[in-house]
Amino acid sequence: MKILGIESSCDETAAAVVEDGRHVLSNVVATQVEEHKLYGGVVPEIASRRHSEAIVGVVRQAMEDAHVGYSDLDAIAVTYAPGLIGALLVGVNFAKGLSFSTGLPLVPVHHLRSHIAANYLTNPELKPPFLCLVVSGGHTHIVNVESYTKLSVIGQTRDDAAGEAFDKAARAMGMPYPGGIHLDKLAESGDEKAFRLPHPSVEGAPYDFSFSGLKTFVINLLHNADQKGEVVSTADLAASYRKAVVDCLVRNVMKAADDTGAQTIVIAGGVSANRLLRRRLEQECERTGRRFFRPELCYCGDNAAMVGAQGYYEFQSGHVAGLDLNACAQMDIQEG
Ligand code: KG4
Ligand code: ZN
């Protein structure tokens, strides 16, 4: 079964053709990051406009690269929630038009479910149930993946998402947007023990996260040093900060695995590209006899191959929409 996936929830316009939820026949991503960099973050109006400009070419390219025509497809899957509403609407309306003109079924896909499904593309042996740490620019969730389409959140951030915490600290250290990847790179050459940083936890909610205090601590540390004319080693600070964020992520997900008896741990979302997070979870899973899976780096950030992957399982479970499908800025993963 071949599915065309379409993604436009934030600042990448993407289309892909995926077979049986597991095999990528094409994967096209047009990123707007260079333009948003000028403003230090995503500007929603610009994002919507660029999606409108890019979507026809991106979908056409994905079809060409996969060497398929619309009569070879079985369905069109599209990200409909959560995300920037104007950005989501571009993909949803395009997919609706395509569904109307081709007669192909329309499959709505939840963005975080698709991030999790990115793992099915490169780990053929991975099947639910498993526990997934979903870490992106906007979300930090521990998700119990009971089946391909039955998912429940057992822990989440109370304030900043992990990606947001990385980006804001990186910005304070003078790195361009989105700073998570730059901070990660610089941290490789720093001393992670150079700064003692807080490791916040949420009282009475061991699977929940709180990163805003840690982020503010680092921003204040930089301001104070600046006022005193002291030079801070950004490599050491990046390494110490990355360790603190990753310590919190690993601590909570391993506690959740212990409590729920989960034998398989998976990571997903843009921050799952983080080198330390990948190394640490791999070590922890090896130490505790668990299986660990992570997406290939090219499927960690936003893409449409993951939409085609999750779309396959949603379609199998009968999740199809009519032409009255709307985009939603917010939606729980359970509802997806
Ligand atoms: O999943 P994603 O592409 O978009 C959202 O759905 O939010 O995630 C983007 C986030 C950004 O905050 C970015 O800085 C972060 O993922 N990120 C990283 C790394 N690569 C991307 N954070 C830490 N280390 C990385 N290597
Ligand atoms: Zn995302």
mmCIF file of C-alpha atoms and ligand atoms in Angstrom:
data_model
loop_
_atom_site.group_PDB
_atom_site.id
_atom_site.type_symbol
_atom_site.label_atom_id
_atom_site.label_comp_id
_atom_site.label_asym_id
_atom_site.label_seq_id
_atom_site.Cartn_x
_atom_site.Cartn_y
_atom_site.Cartn_z
ATOM 1 C CA MET A 1 0.000 0.000 0.000
ATOM 2 C CA LYS A 2 1.465 3.362 -1.062
ATOM 3 C CA ILE A 3 0.655 6.557 0.818
ATOM 4 C CA LEU A 4 1.550 10.152 -0.006
ATOM 5 C CA GLY A 5 2.392 12.025 3.222
ATOM 6 C CA ILE A 6 2.199 15.815 3.505
ATOM 7 C CA GLU A 7 3.630 17.892 6.384
ATOM 8 C CA SER A 8 3.455 21.663 6.978
ATOM 9 C CA SER A 9 2.988 22.070 10.752
ATOM 10 C CA CYS A 10 5.907 24.437 11.373
ATOM 11 C CA ASP A 11 8.702 25.628 9.102
ATOM 12 C CA GLU A 12 9.323 22.696 6.753
ATOM 13 C CA THR A 13 7.139 21.985 3.730
ATOM 14 C CA ALA A 14 7.457 18.257 3.129
ATOM 15 C CA ALA A 15 6.016 15.454 1.020
ATOM 16 C CA ALA A 16 6.942 11.774 0.784
ATOM 17 C CA VAL A 17 5.684 8.506 -0.625
ATOM 18 C CA VAL A 18 5.869 5.565 1.783
ATOM 19 C CA GLU A 19 5.040 1.920 1.173
ATOM 20 C CA ASP A 20 3.342 -0.191 3.863
ATOM 21 C CA GLY A 21 4.309 2.302 6.552
ATOM 22 C CA ARG A 22 7.933 1.166 6.471
ATOM 23 C CA HIS A 23 9.630 1.799 3.126
ATOM 24 C CA VAL A 24 10.428 5.316 1.955
ATOM 25 C CA LEU A 25 10.057 5.683 -1.824
ATOM 26 C CA SER A 26 10.700 9.441 -1.749
ATOM 27 C CA ASN A 27 11.220 12.131 0.871
ATOM 28 C CA VAL A 28 11.307 15.829 -0.038
ATOM 29 C CA VAL A 29 11.773 18.581 2.563
ATOM 30 C CA ALA A 30 11.852 22.318 1.771
ATOM 31 C CA THR A 31 13.052 24.146 4.861
ATOM 32 C CA GLN A 32 12.430 27.819 5.646
ATOM 33 C CA VAL A 33 14.929 27.940 8.483
ATOM 34 C CA GLU A 34 17.290 30.472 6.865
ATOM 35 C CA GLU A 35 14.498 33.052 6.647
ATOM 36 C CA HIS A 36 13.228 32.535 10.210
ATOM 37 C CA LYS A 37 16.826 32.750 11.474
ATOM 38 C CA LEU A 38 16.723 36.483 10.746
ATOM 39 C CA TYR A 39 14.039 36.860 13.440
ATOM 40 C CA GLY A 40 15.448 34.396 15.993
ATOM 41 C CA GLY A 41 12.421 32.087 15.695
ATOM 42 C CA VAL A 42 9.565 31.006 13.451
ATOM 43 C CA VAL A 43 7.336 33.874 12.249
ATOM 44 C CA PRO A 44 3.917 32.219 11.683
ATOM 45 C CA GLU A 45 2.740 34.514 8.859
ATOM 46 C CA ILE A 46 5.962 34.008 6.909
ATOM 47 C CA ALA A 47 5.734 30.245 7.472
ATOM 48 C CA SER A 48 2.199 30.057 6.001
ATOM 49 C CA ARG A 49 3.202 32.109 2.977
ATOM 50 C CA ARG A 50 6.269 30.011 2.222
ATOM 51 C CA HIS A 51 4.276 26.776 2.600
ATOM 52 C CA SER A 52 1.758 28.060 0.023
ATOM 53 C CA GLU A 53 4.589 28.853 -2.372
ATOM 54 C CA ALA A 54 6.438 25.569 -1.886
ATOM 55 C CA ILE A 55 3.763 22.913 -1.568
ATOM 56 C CA VAL A 56 2.953 22.298 -5.254
ATOM 57 C CA GLY A 57 6.614 21.803 -6.186
ATOM 58 C CA VAL A 58 7.402 19.700 -3.123
ATOM 59 C CA VAL A 59 4.506 17.276 -3.723
ATOM 60 C CA ARG A 60 5.297 17.045 -7.433
ATOM 61 C CA GLN A 61 8.947 16.262 -6.626
ATOM 62 C CA ALA A 62 7.963 13.561 -4.116
ATOM 63 C CA MET A 63 5.737 11.873 -6.731
ATOM 64 C CA GLU A 64 8.480 12.092 -9.372
ATOM 65 C CA ASP A 65 11.212 10.773 -7.070
ATOM 66 C CA ALA A 66 9.010 7.794 -6.132
ATOM 67 C CA HIS A 67 8.208 7.161 -9.830
ATOM 68 C CA VAL A 68 4.487 6.967 -9.085
ATOM 69 C CA GLY A 69 1.308 8.555 -10.399
ATOM 70 C CA TYR A 70 -1.857 9.227 -8.381
ATOM 71 C CA SER A 71 -3.416 5.992 -9.644
ATOM 72 C CA ASP A 72 -0.576 4.083 -7.905
ATOM 73 C CA LEU A 73 -1.457 5.590 -4.497
ATOM 74 C CA ASP A 74 -3.883 4.190 -1.916
ATOM 75 C CA ALA A 75 -4.335 7.261 0.285
ATOM 76 C CA ILE A 76 -3.169 10.785 1.126
ATOM 77 C CA ALA A 77 -2.055 11.378 4.714
ATOM 78 C CA VAL A 78 -1.648 14.879 6.099
ATOM 79 C CA THR A 79 -0.543 16.452 9.377
ATOM 80 C CA TYR A 80 -3.635 18.205 10.778
ATOM 81 C CA ALA A 81 -2.607 18.874 14.423
ATOM 82 C CA PRO A 82 -0.914 20.209 16.499
ATOM 83 C CA GLY A 83 1.151 23.085 15.083
ATOM 84 C CA LEU A 84 0.915 26.615 13.730
ATOM 85 C CA ILE A 85 -2.661 26.920 12.504
ATOM 86 C CA GLY A 86 -1.922 28.922 9.353
ATOM 87 C CA ALA A 87 0.900 26.563 8.442
ATOM 88 C CA LEU A 88 -1.177 23.413 9.066
ATOM 89 C CA LEU A 89 -4.028 24.790 6.953
ATOM 90 C CA VAL A 90 -1.829 24.939 3.860
ATOM 91 C CA GLY A 91 -1.069 21.201 4.000
ATOM 92 C CA VAL A 92 -4.608 20.239 5.028
ATOM 93 C CA ASN A 93 -6.273 22.268 2.258
ATOM 94 C CA PHE A 94 -3.828 21.020 -0.343
ATOM 95 C CA ALA A 95 -4.428 17.409 0.727
ATOM 96 C CA LYS A 96 -8.204 17.966 0.651
ATOM 97 C CA GLY A 97 -8.020 19.334 -2.893
ATOM 98 C CA LEU A 98 -5.889 16.401 -3.976
ATOM 99 C CA SER A 99 -8.227 13.915 -2.300
ATOM 100 C CA PHE A 100 -11.233 15.522 -4.027
ATOM 101 C CA SER A 101 -9.633 15.526 -7.459
ATOM 102 C CA THR A 102 -8.140 12.008 -7.288
ATOM 103 C CA GLY A 103 -10.824 10.288 -5.219
ATOM 104 C CA LEU A 104 -8.136 8.988 -2.847
ATOM 105 C CA PRO A 105 -9.027 8.623 0.862
ATOM 106 C CA LEU A 106 -7.822 11.418 3.167
ATOM 107 C CA VAL A 107 -6.030 10.308 6.365
ATOM 108 C CA PRO A 108 -5.489 12.868 9.157
ATOM 109 C CA VAL A 109 -2.262 12.395 11.120
ATOM 110 C CA HIS A 110 -1.289 13.819 14.520
ATOM 111 C CA HIS A 111 2.184 15.423 14.360
ATOM 112 C CA LEU A 112 3.597 13.721 17.460
ATOM 113 C CA ARG A 113 2.257 10.335 16.418
ATOM 114 C CA SER A 114 4.138 10.788 13.150
ATOM 115 C CA HIS A 115 7.367 11.695 14.985
ATOM 116 C CA ILE A 116 7.047 8.367 16.841
ATOM 117 C CA ALA A 117 6.371 6.580 13.527
ATOM 118 C CA ALA A 118 9.676 7.908 12.147
ATOM 119 C CA ASN A 119 11.123 4.974 14.098
ATOM 120 C CA TYR A 120 9.210 2.420 11.980
ATOM 121 C CA LEU A 121 11.073 3.639 8.901
ATOM 122 C CA THR A 122 14.503 2.560 10.077
ATOM 123 C CA ASN A 123 13.788 -0.094 12.683
ATOM 124 C CA PRO A 124 11.899 -2.882 10.866
ATOM 125 C CA GLU A 125 11.718 -5.013 14.000
ATOM 126 C CA LEU A 126 10.102 -2.276 16.126
ATOM 127 C CA LYS A 127 6.471 -2.902 17.030
ATOM 128 C CA PRO A 128 4.306 -1.582 19.881
ATOM 129 C CA PRO A 129 4.056 -1.824 22.818
ATOM 130 C CA PHE A 130 6.893 0.470 23.854
ATOM 131 C CA LEU A 131 7.583 3.617 25.826
ATOM 132 C CA CYS A 132 8.524 6.670 23.771
ATOM 133 C CA LEU A 133 10.216 9.881 24.827
ATOM 134 C CA VAL A 134 8.953 12.501 22.363
ATOM 135 C CA VAL A 135 11.216 15.545 22.469
ATOM 136 C CA SER A 136 10.672 18.342 19.956
ATOM 137 C CA GLY A 137 10.718 22.112 19.767
ATOM 138 C CA GLY A 138 7.208 22.368 21.189
ATOM 139 C CA HIS A 139 6.662 19.145 23.160
ATOM 140 C CA THR A 140 8.290 16.910 25.754
ATOM 141 C CA HIS A 141 6.178 13.837 26.443
ATOM 142 C CA ILE A 142 6.637 10.339 27.761
ATOM 143 C CA VAL A 143 4.153 8.316 25.723
ATOM 144 C CA ASN A 144 2.917 4.817 26.332
ATOM 145 C CA VAL A 145 2.519 3.415 22.809
ATOM 146 C CA GLU A 146 0.102 0.531 23.413
ATOM 147 C CA SER A 147 -0.548 -0.079 19.722
ATOM 148 C CA TYR A 148 0.114 1.828 16.489
ATOM 149 C CA THR A 149 -2.968 3.973 17.096
ATOM 150 C CA LYS A 150 -3.586 3.709 20.846
ATOM 151 C CA LEU A 151 -1.250 6.058 22.667
ATOM 152 C CA SER A 152 -1.387 7.775 26.043
ATOM 153 C CA VAL A 153 0.758 10.461 27.633
ATOM 154 C CA ILE A 154 2.088 9.500 31.053
ATOM 155 C CA GLY A 155 4.416 12.470 31.589
ATOM 156 C CA GLN A 156 5.023 15.875 30.046
ATOM 157 C CA THR A 157 6.703 19.209 30.567
ATOM 158 C CA ARG A 158 5.046 21.740 32.832
ATOM 159 C CA ASP A 159 6.708 24.690 31.056
ATOM 160 C CA ASP A 160 9.361 24.753 28.303
ATOM 161 C CA ALA A 161 9.829 21.863 25.894
ATOM 162 C CA ALA A 162 13.324 20.322 25.751
ATOM 163 C CA GLY A 163 13.967 21.757 22.262
ATOM 164 C CA GLU A 164 12.800 25.187 23.376
ATOM 165 C CA ALA A 165 15.066 24.978 26.443
ATOM 166 C CA PHE A 166 18.026 24.110 24.193
ATOM 167 C CA ASP A 167 17.184 26.865 21.685
ATOM 168 C CA LYS A 168 16.742 29.599 24.314
ATOM 169 C CA ALA A 169 19.956 28.756 26.171
ATOM 170 C CA ALA A 170 21.816 28.515 22.855
ATOM 171 C CA ARG A 171 20.517 31.941 21.881
ATOM 172 C CA ALA A 172 21.784 33.395 25.180
ATOM 173 C CA MET A 173 25.176 31.854 24.346
ATOM 174 C CA GLY A 174 25.134 33.668 20.993
ATOM 175 C CA MET A 175 24.210 30.816 18.671
ATOM 176 C CA PRO A 176 21.855 31.213 15.687
ATOM 177 C CA TYR A 177 18.278 29.821 15.649
ATOM 178 C CA PRO A 178 17.528 26.953 16.048
ATOM 179 C CA GLY A 179 20.409 26.623 18.462
ATOM 180 C CA GLY A 180 19.826 23.069 19.756
ATOM 181 C CA ILE A 181 22.059 21.462 17.161
ATOM 182 C CA HIS A 182 24.826 24.095 17.587
ATOM 183 C CA LEU A 183 24.746 23.710 21.363
ATOM 184 C CA ASP A 184 24.961 19.934 20.956
ATOM 185 C CA LYS A 185 27.988 20.233 18.655
ATOM 186 C CA LEU A 186 29.820 22.707 20.873
ATOM 187 C CA ALA A 187 29.081 20.613 23.979
ATOM 188 C CA GLU A 188 31.115 17.741 22.516
ATOM 189 C CA SER A 189 34.303 19.762 23.147
ATOM 190 C CA GLY A 190 33.337 21.095 26.597
ATOM 191 C CA ASP A 191 33.712 19.869 30.178
ATOM 192 C CA GLU A 192 30.271 18.796 31.412
ATOM 193 C CA LYS A 193 31.426 19.044 35.046
ATOM 194 C CA ALA A 194 32.549 22.678 34.724
ATOM 195 C CA PHE A 195 29.244 24.136 36.017
ATOM 196 C CA ARG A 196 26.942 22.714 38.668
ATOM 197 C CA LEU A 197 23.431 23.272 37.343
ATOM 198 C CA PRO A 198 20.016 22.463 38.835
ATOM 199 C CA HIS A 199 18.237 19.248 37.797
ATOM 200 C CA PRO A 200 14.591 20.241 38.317
ATOM 201 C CA SER A 201 11.931 17.666 39.029
ATOM 202 C CA VAL A 202 8.198 18.067 39.623
ATOM 203 C CA GLU A 203 7.099 17.077 43.103
ATOM 204 C CA GLY A 204 4.595 14.240 43.100
ATOM 205 C CA ALA A 205 4.833 13.786 39.299
ATOM 206 C CA PRO A 206 8.018 11.803 38.601
ATOM 207 C CA TYR A 207 7.417 11.554 34.843
ATOM 208 C CA ASP A 208 6.817 15.291 34.356
ATOM 209 C CA PHE A 209 9.506 17.790 33.414
ATOM 210 C CA SER A 210 10.282 21.431 34.142
ATOM 211 C CA PHE A 211 13.034 23.165 32.191
ATOM 212 C CA SER A 212 12.293 26.870 32.590
ATOM 213 C CA GLY A 213 14.190 27.220 35.913
ATOM 214 C CA LEU A 214 17.271 25.538 34.469
ATOM 215 C CA LYS A 215 17.131 27.731 31.365
ATOM 216 C CA THR A 216 16.750 30.906 33.477
ATOM 217 C CA PHE A 217 19.641 29.814 35.717
ATOM 218 C CA VAL A 218 21.948 29.665 32.693
ATOM 219 C CA ILE A 219 20.702 32.952 31.224
ATOM 220 C CA ASN A 220 21.275 34.665 34.613
ATOM 221 C CA LEU A 221 24.721 33.084 34.912
ATOM 222 C CA LEU A 222 25.659 34.562 31.512
ATOM 223 C CA HIS A 223 24.257 38.018 32.413
ATOM 224 C CA ASN A 224 26.096 38.095 35.742
ATOM 225 C CA ALA A 225 29.381 37.098 34.109
ATOM 226 C CA ASP A 226 28.845 39.768 31.458
ATOM 227 C CA GLN A 227 28.240 42.470 34.087
ATOM 228 C CA LYS A 228 31.397 41.484 35.940
ATOM 229 C CA GLY A 229 33.392 41.364 32.715
ATOM 230 C CA GLU A 230 34.139 37.674 33.230
ATOM 231 C CA VAL A 231 34.597 35.340 30.278
ATOM 232 C CA VAL A 232 32.524 32.166 30.356
ATOM 233 C CA SER A 233 33.630 29.116 28.372
ATOM 234 C CA THR A 234 30.569 28.515 26.213
ATOM 235 C CA ALA A 235 31.797 25.008 25.357
ATOM 236 C CA ASP A 236 31.897 24.121 29.088
ATOM 237 C CA LEU A 237 28.549 25.795 29.751
ATOM 238 C CA ALA A 238 26.949 24.087 26.726
ATOM 239 C CA ALA A 239 28.284 20.707 27.906
ATOM 240 C CA SER A 240 27.074 21.232 31.493
ATOM 241 C CA TYR A 241 23.671 22.476 30.323
ATOM 242 C CA ARG A 242 23.201 19.637 27.836
ATOM 243 C CA LYS A 243 24.099 17.160 30.577
ATOM 244 C CA ALA A 244 21.545 18.685 32.973
ATOM 245 C CA VAL A 245 18.709 18.561 30.382
ATOM 246 C CA VAL A 246 19.619 15.031 29.291
ATOM 247 C CA ASP A 247 19.969 13.861 32.929
ATOM 248 C CA CYS A 248 16.364 14.977 33.567
ATOM 249 C CA LEU A 249 15.064 13.311 30.386
ATOM 250 C CA VAL A 250 16.871 10.033 31.072
ATOM 251 C CA ARG A 251 15.971 10.018 34.790
ATOM 252 C CA ASN A 252 12.231 10.332 34.104
ATOM 253 C CA VAL A 253 11.984 7.963 31.171
ATOM 254 C CA MET A 254 13.924 5.224 32.986
ATOM 255 C CA LYS A 255 11.738 5.675 36.080
ATOM 256 C CA ALA A 256 8.644 5.365 33.863
ATOM 257 C CA ALA A 257 10.117 2.214 32.283
ATOM 258 C CA ASP A 258 10.823 0.715 35.731
ATOM 259 C CA ASP A 259 7.320 1.504 36.980
ATOM 260 C CA THR A 260 5.462 0.325 33.877
ATOM 261 C CA GLY A 261 7.718 -2.648 33.162
ATOM 262 C CA ALA A 262 8.438 -1.390 29.639
ATOM 263 C CA GLN A 263 11.140 -3.458 27.942
ATOM 264 C CA THR A 264 11.533 -1.239 24.875
ATOM 265 C CA ILE A 265 12.461 2.453 24.931
ATOM 266 C CA VAL A 266 12.181 4.674 21.868
ATOM 267 C CA ILE A 267 12.983 8.351 21.257
ATOM 268 C CA ALA A 268 11.414 10.690 18.704
ATOM 269 C CA GLY A 269 11.258 14.348 17.642
ATOM 270 C CA GLY A 270 13.886 16.923 16.710
ATOM 271 C CA VAL A 271 15.783 16.608 20.008
ATOM 272 C CA SER A 272 16.158 12.849 19.491
ATOM 273 C CA ALA A 273 19.081 13.874 17.240
ATOM 274 C CA ASN A 274 20.945 14.995 20.364
ATOM 275 C CA ARG A 275 24.174 13.039 20.598
ATOM 276 C CA LEU A 276 24.335 12.816 24.384
ATOM 277 C CA LEU A 277 20.677 11.779 24.680
ATOM 278 C CA ARG A 278 21.228 8.970 22.151
ATOM 279 C CA ARG A 279 24.407 7.753 23.885
ATOM 280 C CA ARG A 280 22.981 7.921 27.395
ATOM 281 C CA LEU A 281 19.733 6.108 26.631
ATOM 282 C CA GLU A 282 21.608 3.464 24.706
ATOM 283 C CA GLN A 283 23.887 2.889 27.721
ATOM 284 C CA GLU A 284 20.986 2.870 30.209
ATOM 285 C CA CYS A 285 19.018 0.389 28.093
ATOM 286 C CA GLU A 286 22.055 -1.846 27.699
ATOM 287 C CA ARG A 287 22.705 -1.713 31.444
ATOM 288 C CA THR A 288 19.102 -2.620 32.290
ATOM 289 C CA GLY A 289 18.632 -5.217 29.532
ATOM 290 C CA ARG A 290 16.144 -3.189 27.509
ATOM 291 C CA ARG A 291 15.880 -2.644 23.775
ATOM 292 C CA PHE A 292 16.518 0.897 22.532
ATOM 293 C CA PHE A 293 15.423 2.398 19.204
ATOM 294 C CA ARG A 294 15.937 5.828 17.695
ATOM 295 C CA PRO A 295 15.136 7.334 14.289
ATOM 296 C CA GLU A 296 17.800 7.817 11.659
ATOM 297 C CA LEU A 297 19.056 11.416 11.861
ATOM 298 C CA CYS A 298 17.295 12.414 8.615
ATOM 299 C CA TYR A 299 13.915 11.461 10.153
ATOM 300 C CA CYS A 300 14.386 13.164 13.569
ATOM 301 C CA GLY A 301 13.259 16.632 12.440
ATOM 302 C CA ASP A 302 10.016 17.425 10.637
ATOM 303 C CA ASN A 303 9.511 15.410 7.440
ATOM 304 C CA ALA A 304 6.653 13.759 5.574
ATOM 305 C CA ALA A 305 7.995 10.193 5.426
ATOM 306 C CA MET A 306 6.963 9.879 9.063
ATOM 307 C CA VAL A 307 3.473 11.144 8.105
ATOM 308 C CA GLY A 308 3.249 8.437 5.445
ATOM 309 C CA ALA A 309 4.360 5.860 8.041
ATOM 310 C CA GLN A 310 1.799 6.794 10.696
ATOM 311 C CA GLY A 311 -0.803 7.429 7.972
ATOM 312 C CA TYR A 312 -0.528 3.768 6.974
ATOM 313 C CA TYR A 313 -1.435 2.585 10.478
ATOM 314 C CA GLU A 314 -4.179 5.212 10.902
ATOM 315 C CA PHE A 315 -5.678 4.146 7.567
ATOM 316 C CA GLN A 316 -5.522 0.462 8.575
ATOM 317 C CA SER A 317 -7.451 1.307 11.732
ATOM 318 C CA GLY A 318 -10.143 3.126 9.730
ATOM 319 C CA HIS A 319 -9.110 6.675 10.566
ATOM 320 C CA VAL A 320 -10.183 8.615 7.472
ATOM 321 C CA ALA A 321 -11.603 12.128 7.155
ATOM 322 C CA GLY A 322 -14.092 13.857 4.894
ATOM 323 C CA LEU A 323 -13.562 17.115 3.048
ATOM 324 C CA ASP A 324 -14.769 18.932 6.183
ATOM 325 C CA LEU A 325 -11.419 18.082 7.871
ATOM 326 C CA ASN A 326 -10.039 21.077 9.763
ATOM 327 C CA ALA A 327 -6.590 21.784 11.176
ATOM 328 C CA CYS A 328 -6.163 22.144 14.957
ATOM 329 C CA ALA A 329 -3.394 24.136 16.668
ATOM 330 C CA GLN A 330 -3.611 21.920 19.744
ATOM 331 C CA MET A 331 -4.627 18.319 20.199
ATOM 332 C CA ASP A 332 -3.686 15.591 22.675
ATOM 333 C CA ILE A 333 -1.890 12.581 21.268
ATOM 334 C CA GLN A 334 -4.651 10.302 22.647
ATOM 335 C CA GLU A 335 -7.225 12.022 20.448
ATOM 336 C CA GLY A 336 -5.022 12.032 17.311
HETATM 337 O O1 KG4 B 1 10.566 17.987 15.909
HETATM 338 P P1 KG4 B 1 11.158 19.259 15.425
HETATM 339 O O2 KG4 B 1 11.933 19.251 14.127
HETATM 340 O O3 KG4 B 1 10.072 20.370 15.299
HETATM 341 C C1 KG4 B 1 8.996 20.443 16.175
HETATM 342 O O4 KG4 B 1 7.999 19.694 15.938
HETATM 343 O O5 KG4 B 1 9.119 21.190 17.154
HETATM 344 O O6 KG4 B 1 12.121 19.765 16.601
HETATM 345 C C2 KG4 B 1 12.884 20.921 16.492
HETATM 346 C C3 KG4 B 1 13.711 21.084 17.755
HETATM 347 C C4 KG4 B 1 14.391 22.445 17.834
HETATM 348 O O7 KG4 B 1 14.164 22.987 19.116
HETATM 349 C C5 KG4 B 1 15.858 22.085 17.627
HETATM 350 O O8 KG4 B 1 16.765 22.963 18.239
HETATM 351 C C6 KG4 B 1 15.924 20.737 18.275
HETATM 352 O O9 KG4 B 1 14.744 20.097 17.829
HETATM 353 N N1 KG4 B 1 17.125 19.976 17.899
HETATM 354 C C7 KG4 B 1 18.103 19.610 18.765
HETATM 355 C C8 KG4 B 1 19.082 18.927 18.015
HETATM 356 N N2 KG4 B 1 18.684 18.908 16.705
HETATM 357 C C9 KG4 B 1 17.477 19.551 16.657
HETATM 358 N N3 KG4 B 1 18.203 19.805 20.102
HETATM 359 C C10 KG4 B 1 19.285 19.302 20.707
HETATM 360 N N4 KG4 B 1 20.273 18.640 20.068
HETATM 361 C C11 KG4 B 1 20.216 18.428 18.730
HETATM 362 N N5 KG4 B 1 21.179 17.769 18.103
HETATM 363 ZN ZN ZN B 2 8.012 18.191 14.828
#
